[in-house]
């Protein structure tokens, strides 16, 4: 009798578990009787067919037979470039060779088709360099700067922060040399490099050699010397525009605007930017 009662209790418990579940609550892997299979769609045809006719690289190859992609991109970038039409040559005459690694300079300028530029010259002076010269009395290298008295370094950093705040203001409004004398001095010091910049912007091509510094990761180890200096050149033009407008020199301001625009267009020909 007790066995029958236990069986009945188990049956009631099982029914209580199953009652809350409707047919829609059944597990997905148990197909319902009235469930329809989704309509099959035809596979989409690719936009183009991959084949040796459309996707292949023949070289140049490295010694191990793999493709030298840096050399391939460099060859494409230099195609049709000459000493006469390459803006990079004039740009390096403006900023100097300082950002090119010493061990790469000979090869770098060989590919440009010119003799290596001297380290010292009438090159573009950055705003930070001008401030450093004003505080320290001369321009120093990074290693020399690190050895300066900490108090002197703090003065340099404070002066640079102040002049960059002035720069931000000068970019957004008309200003005069009396208001921001150090910015006016910066433009005066760089008068000749900025004049050459106008000529560089009028050239039709831009080719800066691509040389990798690591064999294991050749693409990511290609350095981009000069790019940060190009930004400084554009910054100098931007505040000279607002200063010239304040002095009524509209033609000069327009000329600088055109130079800045052309500079961006020609430098943008580089494969990495």
PDB file of C-alpha atoms in Angstrom:
ATOM      1  CA  UNK A   1       0.000   0.000   0.000  1.00  0.00           C
ATOM      2  CA  UNK A   2       2.826   2.368   0.895  1.00  0.00           C
ATOM      3  CA  UNK A   3       4.534   1.561  -2.410  1.00  0.00           C
ATOM      4  CA  UNK A   4       1.407   2.593  -4.329  1.00  0.00           C
ATOM      5  CA  UNK A   5       1.196   5.831  -2.308  1.00  0.00           C
ATOM      6  CA  UNK A   6       4.854   6.668  -3.021  1.00  0.00           C
ATOM      7  CA  UNK A   7       4.346   6.050  -6.725  1.00  0.00           C
ATOM      8  CA  UNK A   8       1.360   8.389  -6.764  1.00  0.00           C
ATOM      9  CA  UNK A   9       3.318  11.137  -4.997  1.00  0.00           C
ATOM     10  CA  UNK A  10       6.178  10.867  -7.519  1.00  0.00           C
ATOM     11  CA  UNK A  11       3.697  11.101 -10.374  1.00  0.00           C
ATOM     12  CA  UNK A  12       2.151  14.261  -8.906  1.00  0.00           C
ATOM     13  CA  UNK A  13       5.589  15.863  -8.497  1.00  0.00           C
ATOM     14  CA  UNK A  14       6.473  15.091 -12.106  1.00  0.00           C
ATOM     15  CA  UNK A  15       3.194  16.611 -13.298  1.00  0.00           C
ATOM     16  CA  UNK A  16       3.847  19.759 -11.240  1.00  0.00           C
ATOM     17  CA  UNK A  17       7.225  20.182 -12.988  1.00  0.00           C
ATOM     18  CA  UNK A  18       5.805  19.752 -16.474  1.00  0.00           C
ATOM     19  CA  UNK A  19       2.668  21.886 -16.094  1.00  0.00           C
ATOM     20  CA  UNK A  20       4.327  25.391 -16.264  1.00  0.00           C
ATOM     21  CA  UNK A  21       6.049  24.594 -19.555  1.00  0.00           C
ATOM     22  CA  UNK A  22       4.115  25.357 -22.714  1.00  0.00           C
ATOM     23  CA  UNK A  23       5.011  24.021 -26.080  1.00  0.00           C
ATOM     24  CA  UNK A  24       6.979  27.175 -26.826  1.00  0.00           C
ATOM     25  CA  UNK A  25       9.144  26.614 -23.759  1.00  0.00           C
ATOM     26  CA  UNK A  26      10.542  23.317 -24.947  1.00  0.00           C
ATOM     27  CA  UNK A  27      14.306  23.233 -25.544  1.00  0.00           C
ATOM     28  CA  UNK A  28      15.430  24.419 -28.959  1.00  0.00           C
ATOM     29  CA  UNK A  29      16.945  21.075 -29.869  1.00  0.00           C
ATOM     30  CA  UNK A  30      13.539  19.384 -29.617  1.00  0.00           C
ATOM     31  CA  UNK A  31      11.657  20.326 -32.828  1.00  0.00           C
ATOM     32  CA  UNK A  32       7.992  21.149 -32.493  1.00  0.00           C
ATOM     33  CA  UNK A  33       5.482  19.420 -34.638  1.00  0.00           C
ATOM     34  CA  UNK A  34       4.242  22.549 -36.393  1.00  0.00           C
ATOM     35  CA  UNK A  35       7.593  24.386 -36.566  1.00  0.00           C
ATOM     36  CA  UNK A  36       8.687  25.335 -40.089  1.00  0.00           C
ATOM     37  CA  UNK A  37      12.297  25.251 -41.209  1.00  0.00           C
ATOM     38  CA  UNK A  38      13.750  28.692 -42.137  1.00  0.00           C
ATOM     39  CA  UNK A  39      13.911  29.437 -45.820  1.00  0.00           C
ATOM     40  CA  UNK A  40      17.333  28.862 -47.312  1.00  0.00           C
ATOM     41  CA  UNK A  41      18.906  31.889 -49.002  1.00  0.00           C
ATOM     42  CA  UNK A  42      21.285  31.572 -51.886  1.00  0.00           C
ATOM     43  CA  UNK A  43      24.900  32.467 -50.996  1.00  0.00           C
ATOM     44  CA  UNK A  44      25.895  35.952 -52.123  1.00  0.00           C
ATOM     45  CA  UNK A  45      28.427  36.214 -54.883  1.00  0.00           C
ATOM     46  CA  UNK A  46      31.646  37.992 -53.804  1.00  0.00           C
ATOM     47  CA  UNK A  47      32.328  41.432 -55.233  1.00  0.00           C
ATOM     48  CA  UNK A  48      35.460  40.115 -56.906  1.00  0.00           C
ATOM     49  CA  UNK A  49      37.067  36.742 -57.386  1.00  0.00           C
ATOM     50  CA  UNK A  50      40.363  36.075 -55.670  1.00  0.00           C
ATOM     51  CA  UNK A  51      42.856  34.628 -58.083  1.00  0.00           C
ATOM     52  CA  UNK A  52      46.426  35.037 -59.246  1.00  0.00           C
ATOM     53  CA  UNK A  53      45.123  37.520 -61.803  1.00  0.00           C
ATOM     54  CA  UNK A  54      43.912  39.941 -59.121  1.00  0.00           C
ATOM     55  CA  UNK A  55      45.877  39.235 -55.942  1.00  0.00           C
ATOM     56  CA  UNK A  56      49.587  38.552 -56.104  1.00  0.00           C
ATOM     57  CA  UNK A  57      52.942  40.023 -55.157  1.00  0.00           C
ATOM     58  CA  UNK A  58      56.034  39.211 -57.138  1.00  0.00           C
ATOM     59  CA  UNK A  59      58.637  41.186 -55.230  1.00  0.00           C
ATOM     60  CA  UNK A  60      61.036  42.455 -54.271  1.00  0.00           C
ATOM     61  CA  UNK A  61      61.919  39.428 -52.188  1.00  0.00           C
ATOM     62  CA  UNK A  62      64.164  39.032 -49.177  1.00  0.00           C
ATOM     63  CA  UNK A  63      66.858  36.381 -48.934  1.00  0.00           C
ATOM     64  CA  UNK A  64      64.426  33.932 -47.321  1.00  0.00           C
ATOM     65  CA  UNK A  65      61.996  34.269 -50.241  1.00  0.00           C
ATOM     66  CA  UNK A  66      59.383  36.341 -48.404  1.00  0.00           C
ATOM     67  CA  UNK A  67      58.101  39.618 -49.799  1.00  0.00           C
ATOM     68  CA  UNK A  68      59.907  42.784 -48.763  1.00  0.00           C
ATOM     69  CA  UNK A  69      56.815  44.954 -48.350  1.00  0.00           C
ATOM     70  CA  UNK A  70      58.789  47.990 -47.163  1.00  0.00           C
ATOM     71  CA  UNK A  71      60.875  47.956 -50.334  1.00  0.00           C
ATOM     72  CA  UNK A  72      57.752  47.414 -52.445  1.00  0.00           C
ATOM     73  CA  UNK A  73      55.963  50.407 -50.923  1.00  0.00           C
ATOM     74  CA  UNK A  74      59.102  52.516 -51.184  1.00  0.00           C
ATOM     75  CA  UNK A  75      59.404  51.690 -54.878  1.00  0.00           C
ATOM     76  CA  UNK A  76      55.779  52.673 -55.480  1.00  0.00           C
ATOM     77  CA  UNK A  77      56.157  55.928 -53.526  1.00  0.00           C
ATOM     78  CA  UNK A  78      59.317  56.925 -55.413  1.00  0.00           C
ATOM     79  CA  UNK A  79      57.904  56.216 -58.863  1.00  0.00           C
ATOM     80  CA  UNK A  80      58.079  59.358 -61.000  1.00  0.00           C
ATOM     81  CA  UNK A  81      59.828  61.371 -58.269  1.00  0.00           C
ATOM     82  CA  UNK A  82      62.834  63.511 -59.177  1.00  0.00           C
ATOM     83  CA  UNK A  83      65.121  65.886 -57.333  1.00  0.00           C
ATOM     84  CA  UNK A  84      63.320  68.751 -59.014  1.00  0.00           C
ATOM     85  CA  UNK A  85      59.729  67.791 -58.118  1.00  0.00           C
ATOM     86  CA  UNK A  86      60.229  66.212 -54.673  1.00  0.00           C
ATOM     87  CA  UNK A  87      59.017  68.514 -51.895  1.00  0.00           C
ATOM     88  CA  UNK A  88      60.781  66.393 -49.256  1.00  0.00           C
ATOM     89  CA  UNK A  89      64.176  67.655 -50.422  1.00  0.00           C
ATOM     90  CA  UNK A  90      63.285  71.277 -49.699  1.00  0.00           C
ATOM     91  CA  UNK A  91      61.527  70.296 -46.484  1.00  0.00           C
ATOM     92  CA  UNK A  92      64.698  68.665 -45.164  1.00  0.00           C
ATOM     93  CA  UNK A  93      66.639  71.748 -46.160  1.00  0.00           C
ATOM     94  CA  UNK A  94      64.177  73.613 -43.936  1.00  0.00           C
ATOM     95  CA  UNK A  95      64.165  71.348 -40.866  1.00  0.00           C
ATOM     96  CA  UNK A  96      67.611  69.740 -41.178  1.00  0.00           C
ATOM     97  CA  UNK A  97      68.600  66.076 -40.849  1.00  0.00           C
ATOM     98  CA  UNK A  98      68.431  65.910 -37.057  1.00  0.00           C
ATOM     99  CA  UNK A  99      65.417  63.578 -36.897  1.00  0.00           C
ATOM    100  CA  UNK A 100      67.008  60.990 -39.195  1.00  0.00           C
ATOM    101  CA  UNK A 101      68.992  58.350 -37.314  1.00  0.00           C
ATOM    102  CA  UNK A 102      72.740  58.916 -37.861  1.00  0.00           C
ATOM    103  CA  UNK A 103      73.245  55.369 -39.139  1.00  0.00           C
ATOM    104  CA  UNK A 104      70.522  55.852 -41.769  1.00  0.00           C
ATOM    105  CA  UNK A 105      71.389  59.328 -43.052  1.00  0.00           C
ATOM    106  CA  UNK A 106      73.736  58.332 -45.872  1.00  0.00           C
ATOM    107  CA  UNK A 107      71.254  55.815 -47.274  1.00  0.00           C
ATOM    108  CA  UNK A 108      68.385  58.218 -46.724  1.00  0.00           C
ATOM    109  CA  UNK A 109      69.883  61.072 -48.716  1.00  0.00           C
ATOM    110  CA  UNK A 110      71.227  58.672 -51.329  1.00  0.00           C
ATOM    111  CA  UNK A 111      67.653  57.648 -52.093  1.00  0.00           C
ATOM    112  CA  UNK A 112      66.632  61.296 -52.208  1.00  0.00           C
ATOM    113  CA  UNK A 113      69.376  61.882 -54.766  1.00  0.00           C
ATOM    114  CA  UNK A 114      71.225  64.597 -52.847  1.00  0.00           C
ATOM    115  CA  UNK A 115      74.314  64.856 -50.661  1.00  0.00           C
ATOM    116  CA  UNK A 116      73.792  64.465 -46.889  1.00  0.00           C
ATOM    117  CA  UNK A 117      72.856  67.728 -45.205  1.00  0.00           C
ATOM    118  CA  UNK A 118      75.078  69.118 -42.429  1.00  0.00           C
ATOM    119  CA  UNK A 119      73.836  68.891 -38.856  1.00  0.00           C
ATOM    120  CA  UNK A 120      74.331  72.599 -38.230  1.00  0.00           C
ATOM    121  CA  UNK A 121      72.626  75.105 -40.473  1.00  0.00           C
ATOM    122  CA  UNK A 122      70.023  77.826 -40.776  1.00  0.00           C
ATOM    123  CA  UNK A 123      67.232  75.383 -40.051  1.00  0.00           C
ATOM    124  CA  UNK A 124      63.759  75.922 -38.668  1.00  0.00           C
ATOM    125  CA  UNK A 125      63.768  76.651 -34.928  1.00  0.00           C
ATOM    126  CA  UNK A 126      60.892  75.141 -32.966  1.00  0.00           C
ATOM    127  CA  UNK A 127      59.040  77.175 -30.379  1.00  0.00           C
ATOM    128  CA  UNK A 128      60.326  74.956 -27.571  1.00  0.00           C
ATOM    129  CA  UNK A 129      63.893  75.439 -28.797  1.00  0.00           C
ATOM    130  CA  UNK A 130      63.443  79.205 -28.832  1.00  0.00           C
ATOM    131  CA  UNK A 131      62.150  79.198 -25.252  1.00  0.00           C
ATOM    132  CA  UNK A 132      64.985  76.941 -24.153  1.00  0.00           C
ATOM    133  CA  UNK A 133      67.494  79.301 -25.740  1.00  0.00           C
ATOM    134  CA  UNK A 134      65.900  82.267 -23.968  1.00  0.00           C
ATOM    135  CA  UNK A 135      66.063  80.595 -20.541  1.00  0.00           C
ATOM    136  CA  UNK A 136      69.298  78.593 -20.747  1.00  0.00           C
ATOM    137  CA  UNK A 137      71.165  80.925 -23.075  1.00  0.00           C
ATOM    138  CA  UNK A 138      71.696  78.328 -25.796  1.00  0.00           C
ATOM    139  CA  UNK A 139      70.132  75.254 -27.344  1.00  0.00           C
ATOM    140  CA  UNK A 140      71.175  72.002 -25.711  1.00  0.00           C
ATOM    141  CA  UNK A 141      70.638  68.356 -26.596  1.00  0.00           C
ATOM    142  CA  UNK A 142      68.299  66.095 -24.634  1.00  0.00           C
ATOM    143  CA  UNK A 143      71.227  64.542 -22.780  1.00  0.00           C
ATOM    144  CA  UNK A 144      72.657  67.956 -21.932  1.00  0.00           C
ATOM    145  CA  UNK A 145      69.253  69.208 -20.821  1.00  0.00           C
ATOM    146  CA  UNK A 146      68.854  66.240 -18.468  1.00  0.00           C
ATOM    147  CA  UNK A 147      72.105  67.227 -16.749  1.00  0.00           C
ATOM    148  CA  UNK A 148      71.036  70.821 -16.110  1.00  0.00           C
ATOM    149  CA  UNK A 149      70.133  72.037 -12.652  1.00  0.00           C
ATOM    150  CA  UNK A 150      66.572  70.922 -11.784  1.00  0.00           C
ATOM    151  CA  UNK A 151      65.587  74.510 -11.055  1.00  0.00           C
ATOM    152  CA  UNK A 152      66.704  75.572 -14.540  1.00  0.00           C
ATOM    153  CA  UNK A 153      64.725  72.740 -16.118  1.00  0.00           C
ATOM    154  CA  UNK A 154      61.628  73.783 -14.185  1.00  0.00           C
ATOM    155  CA  UNK A 155      62.037  77.344 -15.476  1.00  0.00           C
ATOM    156  CA  UNK A 156      62.232  76.028 -19.037  1.00  0.00           C
ATOM    157  CA  UNK A 157      59.102  73.912 -18.622  1.00  0.00           C
ATOM    158  CA  UNK A 158      57.179  76.806 -17.050  1.00  0.00           C
ATOM    159  CA  UNK A 159      58.221  79.197 -19.828  1.00  0.00           C
ATOM    160  CA  UNK A 160      57.274  76.674 -22.514  1.00  0.00           C
ATOM    161  CA  UNK A 161      53.870  76.113 -20.948  1.00  0.00           C
ATOM    162  CA  UNK A 162      53.242  79.860 -20.852  1.00  0.00           C
ATOM    163  CA  UNK A 163      54.253  80.468 -24.462  1.00  0.00           C
ATOM    164  CA  UNK A 164      52.100  77.595 -25.715  1.00  0.00           C
ATOM    165  CA  UNK A 165      49.135  79.142 -23.936  1.00  0.00           C
ATOM    166  CA  UNK A 166      49.900  82.342 -25.830  1.00  0.00           C
ATOM    167  CA  UNK A 167      50.166  80.332 -29.031  1.00  0.00           C
ATOM    168  CA  UNK A 168      46.675  78.905 -28.524  1.00  0.00           C
ATOM    169  CA  UNK A 169      45.342  82.438 -28.138  1.00  0.00           C
ATOM    170  CA  UNK A 170      47.227  83.682 -31.200  1.00  0.00           C
ATOM    171  CA  UNK A 171      45.729  80.937 -33.347  1.00  0.00           C
ATOM    172  CA  UNK A 172      42.210  82.007 -32.495  1.00  0.00           C
ATOM    173  CA  UNK A 173      42.411  85.790 -32.653  1.00  0.00           C
ATOM    174  CA  UNK A 174      44.244  88.722 -34.194  1.00  0.00           C
ATOM    175  CA  UNK A 175      47.383  89.607 -32.262  1.00  0.00           C
ATOM    176  CA  UNK A 176      50.396  91.894 -32.341  1.00  0.00           C
ATOM    177  CA  UNK A 177      54.087  91.602 -31.533  1.00  0.00           C
ATOM    178  CA  UNK A 178      53.582  93.847 -28.513  1.00  0.00           C
ATOM    179  CA  UNK A 179      51.037  91.406 -27.104  1.00  0.00           C
ATOM    180  CA  UNK A 180      53.087  88.238 -27.684  1.00  0.00           C
ATOM    181  CA  UNK A 181      56.710  89.297 -28.256  1.00  0.00           C
ATOM    182  CA  UNK A 182      58.187  85.786 -28.055  1.00  0.00           C
ATOM    183  CA  UNK A 183      55.833  84.501 -30.748  1.00  0.00           C
ATOM    184  CA  UNK A 184      56.767  87.442 -32.956  1.00  0.00           C
ATOM    185  CA  UNK A 185      60.437  86.650 -32.385  1.00  0.00           C
ATOM    186  CA  UNK A 186      59.775  83.017 -33.333  1.00  0.00           C
ATOM    187  CA  UNK A 187      58.348  84.072 -36.681  1.00  0.00           C
ATOM    188  CA  UNK A 188      61.201  86.517 -37.261  1.00  0.00           C
ATOM    189  CA  UNK A 189      63.865  83.885 -36.525  1.00  0.00           C
ATOM    190  CA  UNK A 190      62.208  81.488 -38.980  1.00  0.00           C
ATOM    191  CA  UNK A 191      61.611  84.007 -41.739  1.00  0.00           C
ATOM    192  CA  UNK A 192      63.994  82.333 -44.204  1.00  0.00           C
ATOM    193  CA  UNK A 193      62.864  78.718 -43.558  1.00  0.00           C
ATOM    194  CA  UNK A 194      59.223  79.760 -43.944  1.00  0.00           C
ATOM    195  CA  UNK A 195      60.061  81.471 -47.222  1.00  0.00           C
ATOM    196  CA  UNK A 196      61.562  78.219 -48.502  1.00  0.00           C
ATOM    197  CA  UNK A 197      58.461  76.395 -47.265  1.00  0.00           C
ATOM    198  CA  UNK A 198      56.357  78.257 -49.806  1.00  0.00           C
ATOM    199  CA  UNK A 199      58.566  76.880 -52.583  1.00  0.00           C
ATOM    200  CA  UNK A 200      58.387  73.354 -51.152  1.00  0.00           C
ATOM    201  CA  UNK A 201      54.586  73.438 -51.063  1.00  0.00           C
ATOM    202  CA  UNK A 202      54.500  74.232 -54.786  1.00  0.00           C
ATOM    203  CA  UNK A 203      56.261  71.016 -55.756  1.00  0.00           C
ATOM    204  CA  UNK A 204      54.109  68.261 -57.188  1.00  0.00           C
ATOM    205  CA  UNK A 205      55.450  65.165 -55.419  1.00  0.00           C
ATOM    206  CA  UNK A 206      56.504  64.032 -51.965  1.00  0.00           C
ATOM    207  CA  UNK A 207      58.807  61.078 -51.405  1.00  0.00           C
ATOM    208  CA  UNK A 208      60.482  60.376 -48.084  1.00  0.00           C
ATOM    209  CA  UNK A 209      62.453  57.087 -48.118  1.00  0.00           C
ATOM    210  CA  UNK A 210      61.077  54.183 -46.096  1.00  0.00           C
ATOM    211  CA  UNK A 211      63.826  52.340 -44.256  1.00  0.00           C
ATOM    212  CA  UNK A 212      63.022  49.709 -41.625  1.00  0.00           C
ATOM    213  CA  UNK A 213      65.159  49.469 -38.511  1.00  0.00           C
ATOM    214  CA  UNK A 214      64.199  45.915 -37.466  1.00  0.00           C
ATOM    215  CA  UNK A 215      64.316  42.745 -39.558  1.00  0.00           C
ATOM    216  CA  UNK A 216      61.713  40.918 -37.483  1.00  0.00           C
ATOM    217  CA  UNK A 217      59.075  43.670 -37.744  1.00  0.00           C
ATOM    218  CA  UNK A 218      60.034  45.644 -40.860  1.00  0.00           C
ATOM    219  CA  UNK A 219      56.746  47.463 -41.475  1.00  0.00           C
ATOM    220  CA  UNK A 220      56.172  48.792 -37.961  1.00  0.00           C
ATOM    221  CA  UNK A 221      59.830  49.765 -37.585  1.00  0.00           C
ATOM    222  CA  UNK A 222      59.770  52.246 -40.468  1.00  0.00           C
ATOM    223  CA  UNK A 223      60.460  55.653 -38.940  1.00  0.00           C
ATOM    224  CA  UNK A 224      58.794  58.873 -40.085  1.00  0.00           C
ATOM    225  CA  UNK A 225      61.416  61.576 -39.593  1.00  0.00           C
ATOM    226  CA  UNK A 226      60.256  65.110 -40.191  1.00  0.00           C
ATOM    227  CA  UNK A 227      56.524  64.602 -39.657  1.00  0.00           C
ATOM    228  CA  UNK A 228      56.441  66.338 -36.270  1.00  0.00           C
ATOM    229  CA  UNK A 229      58.465  69.223 -37.723  1.00  0.00           C
ATOM    230  CA  UNK A 230      55.943  69.606 -40.539  1.00  0.00           C
ATOM    231  CA  UNK A 231      53.300  70.215 -37.884  1.00  0.00           C
ATOM    232  CA  UNK A 232      55.494  72.910 -36.343  1.00  0.00           C
ATOM    233  CA  UNK A 233      55.840  74.558 -39.749  1.00  0.00           C
ATOM    234  CA  UNK A 234      52.072  74.618 -40.159  1.00  0.00           C
ATOM    235  CA  UNK A 235      51.667  76.017 -36.641  1.00  0.00           C
ATOM    236  CA  UNK A 236      54.049  78.856 -37.431  1.00  0.00           C
ATOM    237  CA  UNK A 237      52.097  79.696 -40.572  1.00  0.00           C
ATOM    238  CA  UNK A 238      48.800  79.622 -38.691  1.00  0.00           C
ATOM    239  CA  UNK A 239      49.786  82.353 -36.234  1.00  0.00           C
ATOM    240  CA  UNK A 240      51.571  84.397 -38.885  1.00  0.00           C
ATOM    241  CA  UNK A 241      48.255  84.480 -40.735  1.00  0.00           C
ATOM    242  CA  UNK A 242      46.418  85.999 -37.761  1.00  0.00           C
ATOM    243  CA  UNK A 243      49.258  88.454 -37.107  1.00  0.00           C
ATOM    244  CA  UNK A 244      49.335  89.590 -40.744  1.00  0.00           C
ATOM    245  CA  UNK A 245      45.585  90.113 -40.766  1.00  0.00           C
ATOM    246  CA  UNK A 246      45.870  92.291 -37.659  1.00  0.00           C
ATOM    247  CA  UNK A 247      48.401  94.426 -39.556  1.00  0.00           C
ATOM    248  CA  UNK A 248      46.235  94.639 -42.660  1.00  0.00           C
ATOM    249  CA  UNK A 249      48.571  92.404 -44.693  1.00  0.00           C
ATOM    250  CA  UNK A 250      45.788  90.453 -46.337  1.00  0.00           C
ATOM    251  CA  UNK A 251      47.777  89.257 -49.357  1.00  0.00           C
ATOM    252  CA  UNK A 252      50.483  87.813 -47.098  1.00  0.00           C
ATOM    253  CA  UNK A 253      47.857  86.084 -44.966  1.00  0.00           C
ATOM    254  CA  UNK A 254      46.241  84.547 -48.048  1.00  0.00           C
ATOM    255  CA  UNK A 255      49.639  83.367 -49.320  1.00  0.00           C
ATOM    256  CA  UNK A 256      50.365  81.630 -46.003  1.00  0.00           C
ATOM    257  CA  UNK A 257      46.920  80.018 -46.034  1.00  0.00           C
ATOM    258  CA  UNK A 258      47.548  78.623 -49.516  1.00  0.00           C
ATOM    259  CA  UNK A 259      51.005  77.389 -48.484  1.00  0.00           C
ATOM    260  CA  UNK A 260      49.569  75.614 -45.441  1.00  0.00           C
ATOM    261  CA  UNK A 261      46.900  73.939 -47.567  1.00  0.00           C
ATOM    262  CA  UNK A 262      49.376  72.874 -50.239  1.00  0.00           C
ATOM    263  CA  UNK A 263      51.766  71.538 -47.612  1.00  0.00           C
ATOM    264  CA  UNK A 264      49.085  69.210 -46.273  1.00  0.00           C
ATOM    265  CA  UNK A 265      48.160  68.038 -49.757  1.00  0.00           C
ATOM    266  CA  UNK A 266      51.695  67.276 -50.916  1.00  0.00           C
ATOM    267  CA  UNK A 267      52.870  65.619 -47.678  1.00  0.00           C
ATOM    268  CA  UNK A 268      49.706  63.516 -47.734  1.00  0.00           C
ATOM    269  CA  UNK A 269      51.090  61.657 -50.758  1.00  0.00           C
ATOM    270  CA  UNK A 270      53.218  59.564 -48.405  1.00  0.00           C
ATOM    271  CA  UNK A 271      52.006  55.956 -48.131  1.00  0.00           C
ATOM    272  CA  UNK A 272      52.030  55.995 -44.332  1.00  0.00           C
ATOM    273  CA  UNK A 273      49.857  59.076 -43.787  1.00  0.00           C
TER     274      UNK A 273
END
